Amino acid sequence: MAVTDIVTGLEVHDVRFPTSDQLHGSDAMHPDPDYSAAYVVLRTADGPDGHGLCFTLGRGNDVMAAAIRALAPYVVGRPAPDTVGRLGALHRALTHDSQLRWLGPEKGVAQMAAGAVVNAAWDLAARRAGRPVWELLAGLSPEELVGLVDFRYLTDALTPTEALDLLRAAEPGRAGRTARLKAEGYPAYTTSPGWLGHDDATLVRLAEAAVADGFGQIKLKVGADLDDDLRRLRLARDAVGPDVRIAVDANQRWDVAEAVRWMTALAPYAPHWIEEPTSPDDVLGHAAVRAGQPVKVATGEHVANRVVFKQLLQAGAVDFVQLDAVRVAGVNDNLAILLLAAKYGVPVCPHAGGVGLCELVQHLAMFDYVAVSGSWEDRVIEYVDHLHEHFADPVVLARGRYRAPVAPGFSARMKPASLAAYRFPDGPVWRARGPRREAGVPA
Amino acid sequence: MAVTDIVTGLEVHDVRFPTSDQLHGSDAMHPDPDYSAAYVVLRTADGPDGHGLCFTLGRGNDVMAAAIRALAPYVVGRPAPDTVGRLGALHRALTHDSQLRWLGPEKGVAQMAAGAVVNAAWDLAARRAGRPVWELLAGLSPEELVGLVDFRYLTDALTPTEALDLLRAAEPGRAGRTARLKAEGYPAYTTSPGWLGHDDATLVRLAEAAVADGFGQIKLKVGADLDDDLRRLRLARDAVGPDVRIAVDANQRWDVAEAVRWMTALAPYAPHWIEEPTSPDDVLGHAAVRAGQPVKVATGEHVANRVVFKQLLQAGAVDFVQLDAVRVAGVNDNLAILLLAAKYGVPVCPHAGGVGLCELVQHLAMFDYVAVSGSWEDRVIEYVDHLHEHFADPVVLARGRYRAPVAPGFSARMKPASLAAYRFPDGPVWRARGPRREAGVPA
């Protein structure tokens, strides 16, 4: 019997892209992001290593890097997390350590750092199994999947037995859906036309391009100025025609009453959903916005953990659950969120974009289709055409759909040359931008 | 006219106390804390400097230190935050920076780091004004106080106009209450008898001592074992007699149904409140626990921000608001929370203990009494007799009440000798404990 492989090191890279140069990613709350990643590698002596990341907007990426480094004692020198049992134990250790949990509990920097390491462990496990993460997950038994979930604080909404029943009910269709997924790909929508920093001509050009590329849905950022939003919605509708859905996204800009007022004004243009109308912590606020105006409500990219998702579902506050691959503590937390959404019958339409988020989250949506909800009706994965060239196994879109990944792992492995070029603050890209941006000084 | 004084430096100290040696601070979720502080000093060239801190349980204190250091560009080289206008602007800059906010928003490590710096700025401002923080706050006009509050996401529960009305209504009584506070002190309760790591004899001895010291309320940790809790409650009741209140604290140990079941079993001993029955993020869960059993519900020390406090109040989920001086973004956030509690008529009973939390939070409770709620009925500040010897201006308790601080500042200034002795990992206290604890390796 082979000696168990041991994790020999945890490496962290602070990687930042100067996306604010062109206002890619600009919205009503984040006018000038520099898309960044705190990138982690779990090294082992004998087998493939595991890669993961946190996404940030630039300043603060060093804090995420420090938070990931603080987790090294929980993985280095321990057996490689390449089994279902070890992946569950690692998730529990990182999110419930009796001293570390004070930093959250289960939220913010600490939770995202745990997520980067948990996702790196899943990358490692999937590469060792020779399968993409979605397929590894979709091959686990209902019992194994339930064993990966932390049900603490969830049982008033979802018990392990209920979760098992859901997964068992989806089991017979797994093979058929896997075949269909591989043949057709998973539906996507694109946010690329709609950044707030784009002028009208760019918006129209990119909206037309989205339709030509086969997307059935686009998304516009809103919330800075109502007249601008009305004009941009009209332009977008003219560009895409009557049959393509247009979602809008306020990025937490409003209080409850303002969200209701603003969306009542935009409602004649029939937006498919209003995303992040207010604070991501405000369960009751989302419920009030949903009740107060006719447009469906979506949120999730900033929802801190499975306990807040639970409440959004219990309160009937959302029509779409927009989980994010790296905001919570990785695959295990997202498995809980997928199960909660399935229990309440609410479709999951994952958040993506940023750095590597499309690469990661496609696995979760595809697993959901094959083995949890068993459906892609009303479900779409966000797509943004940024920064994919830095990944070794980038997403592949065809006719507005994500192709199912075939390479082993979690698809978020960055090219070594990109890690070196965009290293902050001393990589050549930042050196060339001068000391002020290098120092991360706010305006 | 004097040239404006500039902040010349931001220093951070990682200070840890090996409290797990004696199981001080042990509870159902945190069996072995090493009470720690990420301690910050804002240096200026000409005037008094400002000191603040975050509290942690040991591991992860380095992450907090990194998060505070990341805020240096927002204060260093800028005017000393010694006016109401600058204190409001600093709070907004640290909590709403368009890149940094991705780390929260407004929660966890990022929010606590902002709190340490905001509180250090209040220490600086109060020292320059020659007054303790409570008295500085209680001398501000209603308009100035409202100007310090970030009302974003709060207006469905509390508008600036309503806040102004509350503060104006309390204005006529300020002088009388200030005099009474100085004469009598503010009511306290003590948690020192009730740590879960104490044996029965220690519990009884410390409970009797609490009564002898004049406390009208003690608190016991519960939630690990129901039979133990029943026995300990009986022992404590015998020790303190029928007239002293006994609160209990589960430190987030339970799911909703378990909290209801457990507290139904403890209810015959008439606990004054059940604190943290479940996840601090679970607004709906707290409401269900409150509705499901007869004991009053308290929470707050882990509530991430003013938006979650808002919902706890809107949902009728809590009987007591236990704000913490350092969990949220400092005085400004806590001013919002005090106003929300006053609007809903719910008493604020602050969390304290840890490192310096008693020192800091007394100012907020006293300000609440003088200028916001105008009452100390049903209100008590937690007291724990740990680590006060390390502070230059420690709390003073007399007959179970906090004496009003008289020294200028926020009372959380640590002695230089303590900062040096307990520095992690290379201070003499940690050197003496050997490399394993020094490295912060989990068990």
PDB file of C-alpha atoms in Angstrom, chain A residues 16 20 27 29-34 55-64 66-68 70 73-74 78 96-110 112 151-156 251-257 277-285 288 301-302 304-305 307-308 310-312 314-315 324 327 351 357 436 439-443, chain B residues 16 20 27 29-34 55-64 66-68 70 73-74 78 96-110 112 151-156 251-257 277-285 288 301-302 304-305 307-308 310-312 314-315 324 327 351 357 436 439-443:
ATOM      1  CA  ARG A  16      -3.516  42.095  -9.970  1.00  0.00           C
ATOM      2  CA  SER A  20      -9.343  50.197 -14.212  1.00  0.00           C
ATOM      3  CA  ASP A  27     -20.568  49.576 -11.822  1.00  0.00           C
ATOM      4  CA  MET A  29     -20.556  50.938  -6.438  1.00  0.00           C
ATOM      5  CA  HIS A  30     -17.208  49.939  -7.935  1.00  0.00           C
ATOM      6  CA  PRO A  31     -16.246  52.545 -10.521  1.00  0.00           C
ATOM      7  CA  ASP A  32     -12.592  51.585 -10.960  1.00  0.00           C
ATOM      8  CA  PRO A  33     -11.757  47.983 -10.065  1.00  0.00           C
ATOM      9  CA  ASP A  34      -8.378  46.412 -10.681  1.00  0.00           C
ATOM     10  CA  PHE A  55     -11.119  37.366  -6.236  1.00  0.00           C
ATOM     11  CA  THR A  56     -10.815  40.999  -5.138  1.00  0.00           C
ATOM     12  CA  LEU A  57     -10.975  44.449  -6.746  1.00  0.00           C
ATOM     13  CA  GLY A  58      -7.339  45.372  -6.067  1.00  0.00           C
ATOM     14  CA  ARG A  59      -6.687  47.137  -2.776  1.00  0.00           C
ATOM     15  CA  GLY A  60      -7.013  44.541  -0.034  1.00  0.00           C
ATOM     16  CA  ASN A  61      -5.693  41.679  -2.138  1.00  0.00           C
ATOM     17  CA  ASP A  62      -2.695  41.620   0.232  1.00  0.00           C
ATOM     18  CA  VAL A  63      -5.092  41.093   3.154  1.00  0.00           C
ATOM     19  CA  MET A  64      -6.584  38.071   1.405  1.00  0.00           C
ATOM     20  CA  ALA A  66      -2.250  37.077   4.470  1.00  0.00           C
ATOM     21  CA  ALA A  67      -5.478  35.314   5.406  1.00  0.00           C
ATOM     22  CA  ILE A  68      -4.675  32.399   3.103  1.00  0.00           C
ATOM     23  CA  ALA A  70      -2.576  31.917   7.991  1.00  0.00           C
ATOM     24  CA  PRO A  73      -0.755  25.099   9.468  1.00  0.00           C
ATOM     25  CA  TYR A  74      -4.091  23.424   8.711  1.00  0.00           C
ATOM     26  CA  ARG A  78      -0.961  16.786   6.580  1.00  0.00           C
ATOM     27  CA  HIS A  96     -14.897  26.020  12.581  1.00  0.00           C
ATOM     28  CA  ASP A  97     -11.446  26.259  14.133  1.00  0.00           C
ATOM     29  CA  SER A  98     -12.158  27.421  17.667  1.00  0.00           C
ATOM     30  CA  GLN A  99      -9.789  30.399  17.481  1.00  0.00           C
ATOM     31  CA  LEU A 100      -9.967  31.376  13.800  1.00  0.00           C
ATOM     32  CA  ARG A 101     -13.767  31.440  13.698  1.00  0.00           C
ATOM     33  CA  TRP A 102     -13.726  34.687  15.698  1.00  0.00           C
ATOM     34  CA  LEU A 103     -12.556  36.403  12.478  1.00  0.00           C
ATOM     35  CA  GLY A 104     -15.933  35.654  10.881  1.00  0.00           C
ATOM     36  CA  PRO A 105     -17.654  33.554  11.877  1.00  0.00           C
ATOM     37  CA  GLU A 106     -18.042  32.211   8.336  1.00  0.00           C
ATOM     38  CA  LYS A 107     -17.868  35.491   6.522  1.00  0.00           C
ATOM     39  CA  GLY A 108     -15.683  38.014   4.763  1.00  0.00           C
ATOM     40  CA  VAL A 109     -11.931  37.664   4.435  1.00  0.00           C
ATOM     41  CA  ALA A 110     -11.698  34.566   6.634  1.00  0.00           C
ATOM     42  CA  MET A 112     -13.007  33.623   1.316  1.00  0.00           C
ATOM     43  CA  PHE A 151     -25.636  21.282   8.179  1.00  0.00           C
ATOM     44  CA  ARG A 152     -25.015  23.384  11.305  1.00  0.00           C
ATOM     45  CA  TYR A 153     -27.588  26.210  11.389  1.00  0.00           C
ATOM     46  CA  LEU A 154     -29.399  24.797   8.348  1.00  0.00           C
ATOM     47  CA  THR A 155     -31.635  22.119   9.819  1.00  0.00           C
ATOM     48  CA  ASP A 156     -34.661  24.385  10.308  1.00  0.00           C
ATOM     49  CA  ASN A 251     -24.599  46.328  -7.235  1.00  0.00           C
ATOM     50  CA  GLN A 252     -26.110  47.183  -3.816  1.00  0.00           C
ATOM     51  CA  ARG A 253     -26.626  50.813  -4.645  1.00  0.00           C
ATOM     52  CA  TRP A 254     -30.057  51.410  -3.118  1.00  0.00           C
ATOM     53  CA  ASP A 255     -31.986  51.503   0.110  1.00  0.00           C
ATOM     54  CA  VAL A 256     -35.287  49.615   0.030  1.00  0.00           C
ATOM     55  CA  ALA A 257     -37.592  52.497  -0.906  1.00  0.00           C
ATOM     56  CA  PRO A 277     -30.879  45.985  -5.348  1.00  0.00           C
ATOM     57  CA  THR A 278     -29.594  46.629  -1.796  1.00  0.00           C
ATOM     58  CA  SER A 279     -27.224  45.344   0.885  1.00  0.00           C
ATOM     59  CA  PRO A 280     -26.400  41.642   0.450  1.00  0.00           C
ATOM     60  CA  ASP A 281     -26.934  41.234   4.201  1.00  0.00           C
ATOM     61  CA  ASP A 282     -30.478  42.548   4.057  1.00  0.00           C
ATOM     62  CA  VAL A 283     -32.755  39.506   3.836  1.00  0.00           C
ATOM     63  CA  LEU A 284     -35.819  41.460   4.919  1.00  0.00           C
ATOM     64  CA  GLY A 285     -34.878  44.297   2.584  1.00  0.00           C
ATOM     65  CA  ALA A 288     -39.534  44.084   0.710  1.00  0.00           C
ATOM     66  CA  GLU A 301     -22.348  37.195  -5.244  1.00  0.00           C
ATOM     67  CA  HIS A 302     -21.813  39.030  -1.941  1.00  0.00           C
ATOM     68  CA  ALA A 304     -21.513  35.814   3.028  1.00  0.00           C
ATOM     69  CA  ASN A 305     -22.492  32.246   3.770  1.00  0.00           C
ATOM     70  CA  VAL A 307     -26.923  30.822   6.668  1.00  0.00           C
ATOM     71  CA  VAL A 308     -27.807  34.019   4.826  1.00  0.00           C
ATOM     72  CA  LYS A 310     -30.997  29.932   3.890  1.00  0.00           C
ATOM     73  CA  GLN A 311     -32.841  32.998   5.112  1.00  0.00           C
ATOM     74  CA  LEU A 312     -33.193  34.549   1.645  1.00  0.00           C
ATOM     75  CA  GLN A 314     -37.019  31.045   3.861  1.00  0.00           C
ATOM     76  CA  ALA A 315     -38.195  34.644   3.532  1.00  0.00           C
ATOM     77  CA  ASP A 324     -20.240  32.661  -6.269  1.00  0.00           C
ATOM     78  CA  ARG A 327     -17.188  34.202  -1.755  1.00  0.00           C
ATOM     79  CA  HIS A 351     -22.199  34.936 -10.525  1.00  0.00           C
ATOM     80  CA  LEU A 357     -14.825  32.987 -11.600  1.00  0.00           C
ATOM     81  CA  ARG A 436       1.459  55.540  -6.824  1.00  0.00           C
ATOM     82  CA  ALA A 439       1.571  51.378  -3.612  1.00  0.00           C
ATOM     83  CA  GLY A 440      -2.167  50.832  -3.829  1.00  0.00           C
ATOM     84  CA  VAL A 441      -2.927  54.390  -2.757  1.00  0.00           C
ATOM     85  CA  PRO A 442      -6.610  55.282  -2.982  1.00  0.00           C
ATOM     86  CA  ALA A 443      -7.594  58.416  -4.896  1.00  0.00           C
TER      87      ALA A 443
ATOM     88  CA  ARG B  16      -1.458  37.719  22.499  1.00  0.00           C
ATOM     89  CA  SER B  20      -5.816  29.028  27.311  1.00  0.00           C
ATOM     90  CA  ASP B  27     -17.236  28.347  26.171  1.00  0.00           C
ATOM     91  CA  MET B  29     -17.669  26.959  20.810  1.00  0.00           C
ATOM     92  CA  HIS B  30     -14.308  28.348  21.929  1.00  0.00           C
ATOM     93  CA  PRO B  31     -12.763  25.879  24.386  1.00  0.00           C
ATOM     94  CA  ASP B  32      -9.209  27.263  24.409  1.00  0.00           C
ATOM     95  CA  PRO B  33      -8.920  30.925  23.461  1.00  0.00           C
ATOM     96  CA  ASP B  34      -5.686  32.887  23.704  1.00  0.00           C
ATOM     97  CA  PHE B  55      -9.919  41.530  19.653  1.00  0.00           C
ATOM     98  CA  THR B  56      -9.326  37.937  18.510  1.00  0.00           C
ATOM     99  CA  LEU B  57      -8.906  34.511  20.109  1.00  0.00           C
ATOM    100  CA  GLY B  58      -5.283  33.994  19.021  1.00  0.00           C
ATOM    101  CA  ARG B  59      -4.822  32.312  15.655  1.00  0.00           C
ATOM    102  CA  GLY B  60      -5.725  34.833  12.983  1.00  0.00           C
ATOM    103  CA  ASN B  61      -4.518  37.846  14.956  1.00  0.00           C
ATOM    104  CA  ASP B  62      -1.828  38.232  12.267  1.00  0.00           C
ATOM    105  CA  VAL B  63      -4.582  38.458   9.637  1.00  0.00           C
ATOM    106  CA  MET B  64      -6.209  41.305  11.563  1.00  0.00           C
ATOM    107  CA  ALA B  66      -2.391  42.760   8.048  1.00  0.00           C
ATOM    108  CA  ALA B  67      -5.884  44.135   7.489  1.00  0.00           C
ATOM    109  CA  ILE B  68      -5.160  47.150   9.701  1.00  0.00           C
ATOM    110  CA  ALA B  70      -3.695  47.823   4.618  1.00  0.00           C
ATOM    111  CA  PRO B  73      -2.836  54.798   2.992  1.00  0.00           C
ATOM    112  CA  TYR B  74      -6.249  56.085   4.119  1.00  0.00           C
ATOM    113  CA  ARG B  78      -3.691  63.050   5.936  1.00  0.00           C
ATOM    114  CA  HIS B  96     -17.046  52.244   1.446  1.00  0.00           C
ATOM    115  CA  ASP B  97     -13.784  52.391  -0.484  1.00  0.00           C
ATOM    116  CA  SER B  98     -14.738  51.137  -3.939  1.00  0.00           C
ATOM    117  CA  GLN B  99     -12.032  48.453  -4.025  1.00  0.00           C
ATOM    118  CA  LEU B 100     -11.688  47.478  -0.347  1.00  0.00           C
ATOM    119  CA  ARG B 101     -15.424  46.979   0.164  1.00  0.00           C
ATOM    120  CA  TRP B 102     -15.230  43.757  -1.851  1.00  0.00           C
ATOM    121  CA  LEU B 103     -13.508  42.202   1.216  1.00  0.00           C
ATOM    122  CA  GLY B 104     -16.762  42.575   3.169  1.00  0.00           C
ATOM    123  CA  PRO B 105     -18.826  44.439   2.384  1.00  0.00           C
ATOM    124  CA  GLU B 106     -18.972  45.768   5.944  1.00  0.00           C
ATOM    125  CA  LYS B 107     -18.213  42.521   7.722  1.00  0.00           C
ATOM    126  CA  GLY B 108     -15.558  40.283   9.212  1.00  0.00           C
ATOM    127  CA  VAL B 109     -11.864  41.067   9.141  1.00  0.00           C
ATOM    128  CA  ALA B 110     -12.240  44.150   6.946  1.00  0.00           C
ATOM    129  CA  MET B 112     -13.047  44.992  12.382  1.00  0.00           C
ATOM    130  CA  PHE B 151     -27.695  55.737   7.021  1.00  0.00           C
ATOM    131  CA  ARG B 152     -27.186  53.697   3.835  1.00  0.00           C
ATOM    132  CA  TYR B 153     -29.414  50.587   4.010  1.00  0.00           C
ATOM    133  CA  LEU B 154     -31.030  51.805   7.247  1.00  0.00           C
ATOM    134  CA  THR B 155     -33.707  54.194   6.042  1.00  0.00           C
ATOM    135  CA  ASP B 156     -36.484  51.598   5.869  1.00  0.00           C
ATOM    136  CA  ASN B 251     -22.074  31.082  22.065  1.00  0.00           C
ATOM    137  CA  GLN B 252     -23.837  30.030  18.839  1.00  0.00           C
ATOM    138  CA  ARG B 253     -23.860  26.361  19.684  1.00  0.00           C
ATOM    139  CA  TRP B 254     -27.350  25.370  18.547  1.00  0.00           C
ATOM    140  CA  ASP B 255     -29.597  25.027  15.543  1.00  0.00           C
ATOM    141  CA  VAL B 256     -33.054  26.527  16.012  1.00  0.00           C
ATOM    142  CA  ALA B 257     -34.889  23.397  17.172  1.00  0.00           C
ATOM    143  CA  PRO B 277     -28.526  30.666  20.872  1.00  0.00           C
ATOM    144  CA  THR B 278     -27.586  30.178  17.204  1.00  0.00           C
ATOM    145  CA  SER B 279     -25.694  31.699  14.291  1.00  0.00           C
ATOM    146  CA  PRO B 280     -25.254  35.475  14.658  1.00  0.00           C
ATOM    147  CA  ASP B 281     -26.237  35.794  10.991  1.00  0.00           C
ATOM    148  CA  ASP B 282     -29.570  34.090  11.520  1.00  0.00           C
ATOM    149  CA  VAL B 283     -32.143  36.838  11.990  1.00  0.00           C
ATOM    150  CA  LEU B 284     -35.063  34.540  11.244  1.00  0.00           C
ATOM    151  CA  GLY B 285     -33.543  31.840  13.446  1.00  0.00           C
ATOM    152  CA  ALA B 288     -37.957  31.535  15.840  1.00  0.00           C
ATOM    153  CA  GLU B 301     -21.141  40.396  19.887  1.00  0.00           C
ATOM    154  CA  HIS B 302     -20.758  38.617  16.542  1.00  0.00           C
ATOM    155  CA  ALA B 304     -21.384  41.801  11.606  1.00  0.00           C
ATOM    156  CA  ASN B 305     -22.858  45.223  10.985  1.00  0.00           C
ATOM    157  CA  VAL B 307     -27.702  46.127   8.599  1.00  0.00           C
ATOM    158  CA  VAL B 308     -28.004  42.853  10.505  1.00  0.00           C
ATOM    159  CA  LYS B 310     -31.523  46.549  11.814  1.00  0.00           C
ATOM    160  CA  GLN B 311     -33.127  43.282  10.779  1.00  0.00           C
ATOM    161  CA  LEU B 312     -32.906  41.726  14.262  1.00  0.00           C
ATOM    162  CA  GLN B 314     -37.336  44.755  12.509  1.00  0.00           C
ATOM    163  CA  ALA B 315     -38.035  41.034  12.946  1.00  0.00           C
ATOM    164  CA  ASP B 324     -19.470  45.149  20.712  1.00  0.00           C
ATOM    165  CA  ARG B 327     -16.778  43.940  15.883  1.00  0.00           C
ATOM    166  CA  HIS B 351     -20.675  42.675  25.152  1.00  0.00           C
ATOM    167  CA  LEU B 357     -13.488  45.482  25.425  1.00  0.00           C
ATOM    168  CA  ARG B 436       4.672  24.916  18.775  1.00  0.00           C
ATOM    169  CA  ALA B 439       3.938  29.067  15.566  1.00  0.00           C
ATOM    170  CA  GLY B 440       0.207  29.173  16.179  1.00  0.00           C
ATOM    171  CA  VAL B 441      -0.229  25.539  15.169  1.00  0.00           C
ATOM    172  CA  PRO B 442      -3.726  24.200  15.808  1.00  0.00           C
ATOM    173  CA  ALA B 443      -4.121  21.015  17.802  1.00  0.00           C
TER     174      ALA B 443
END
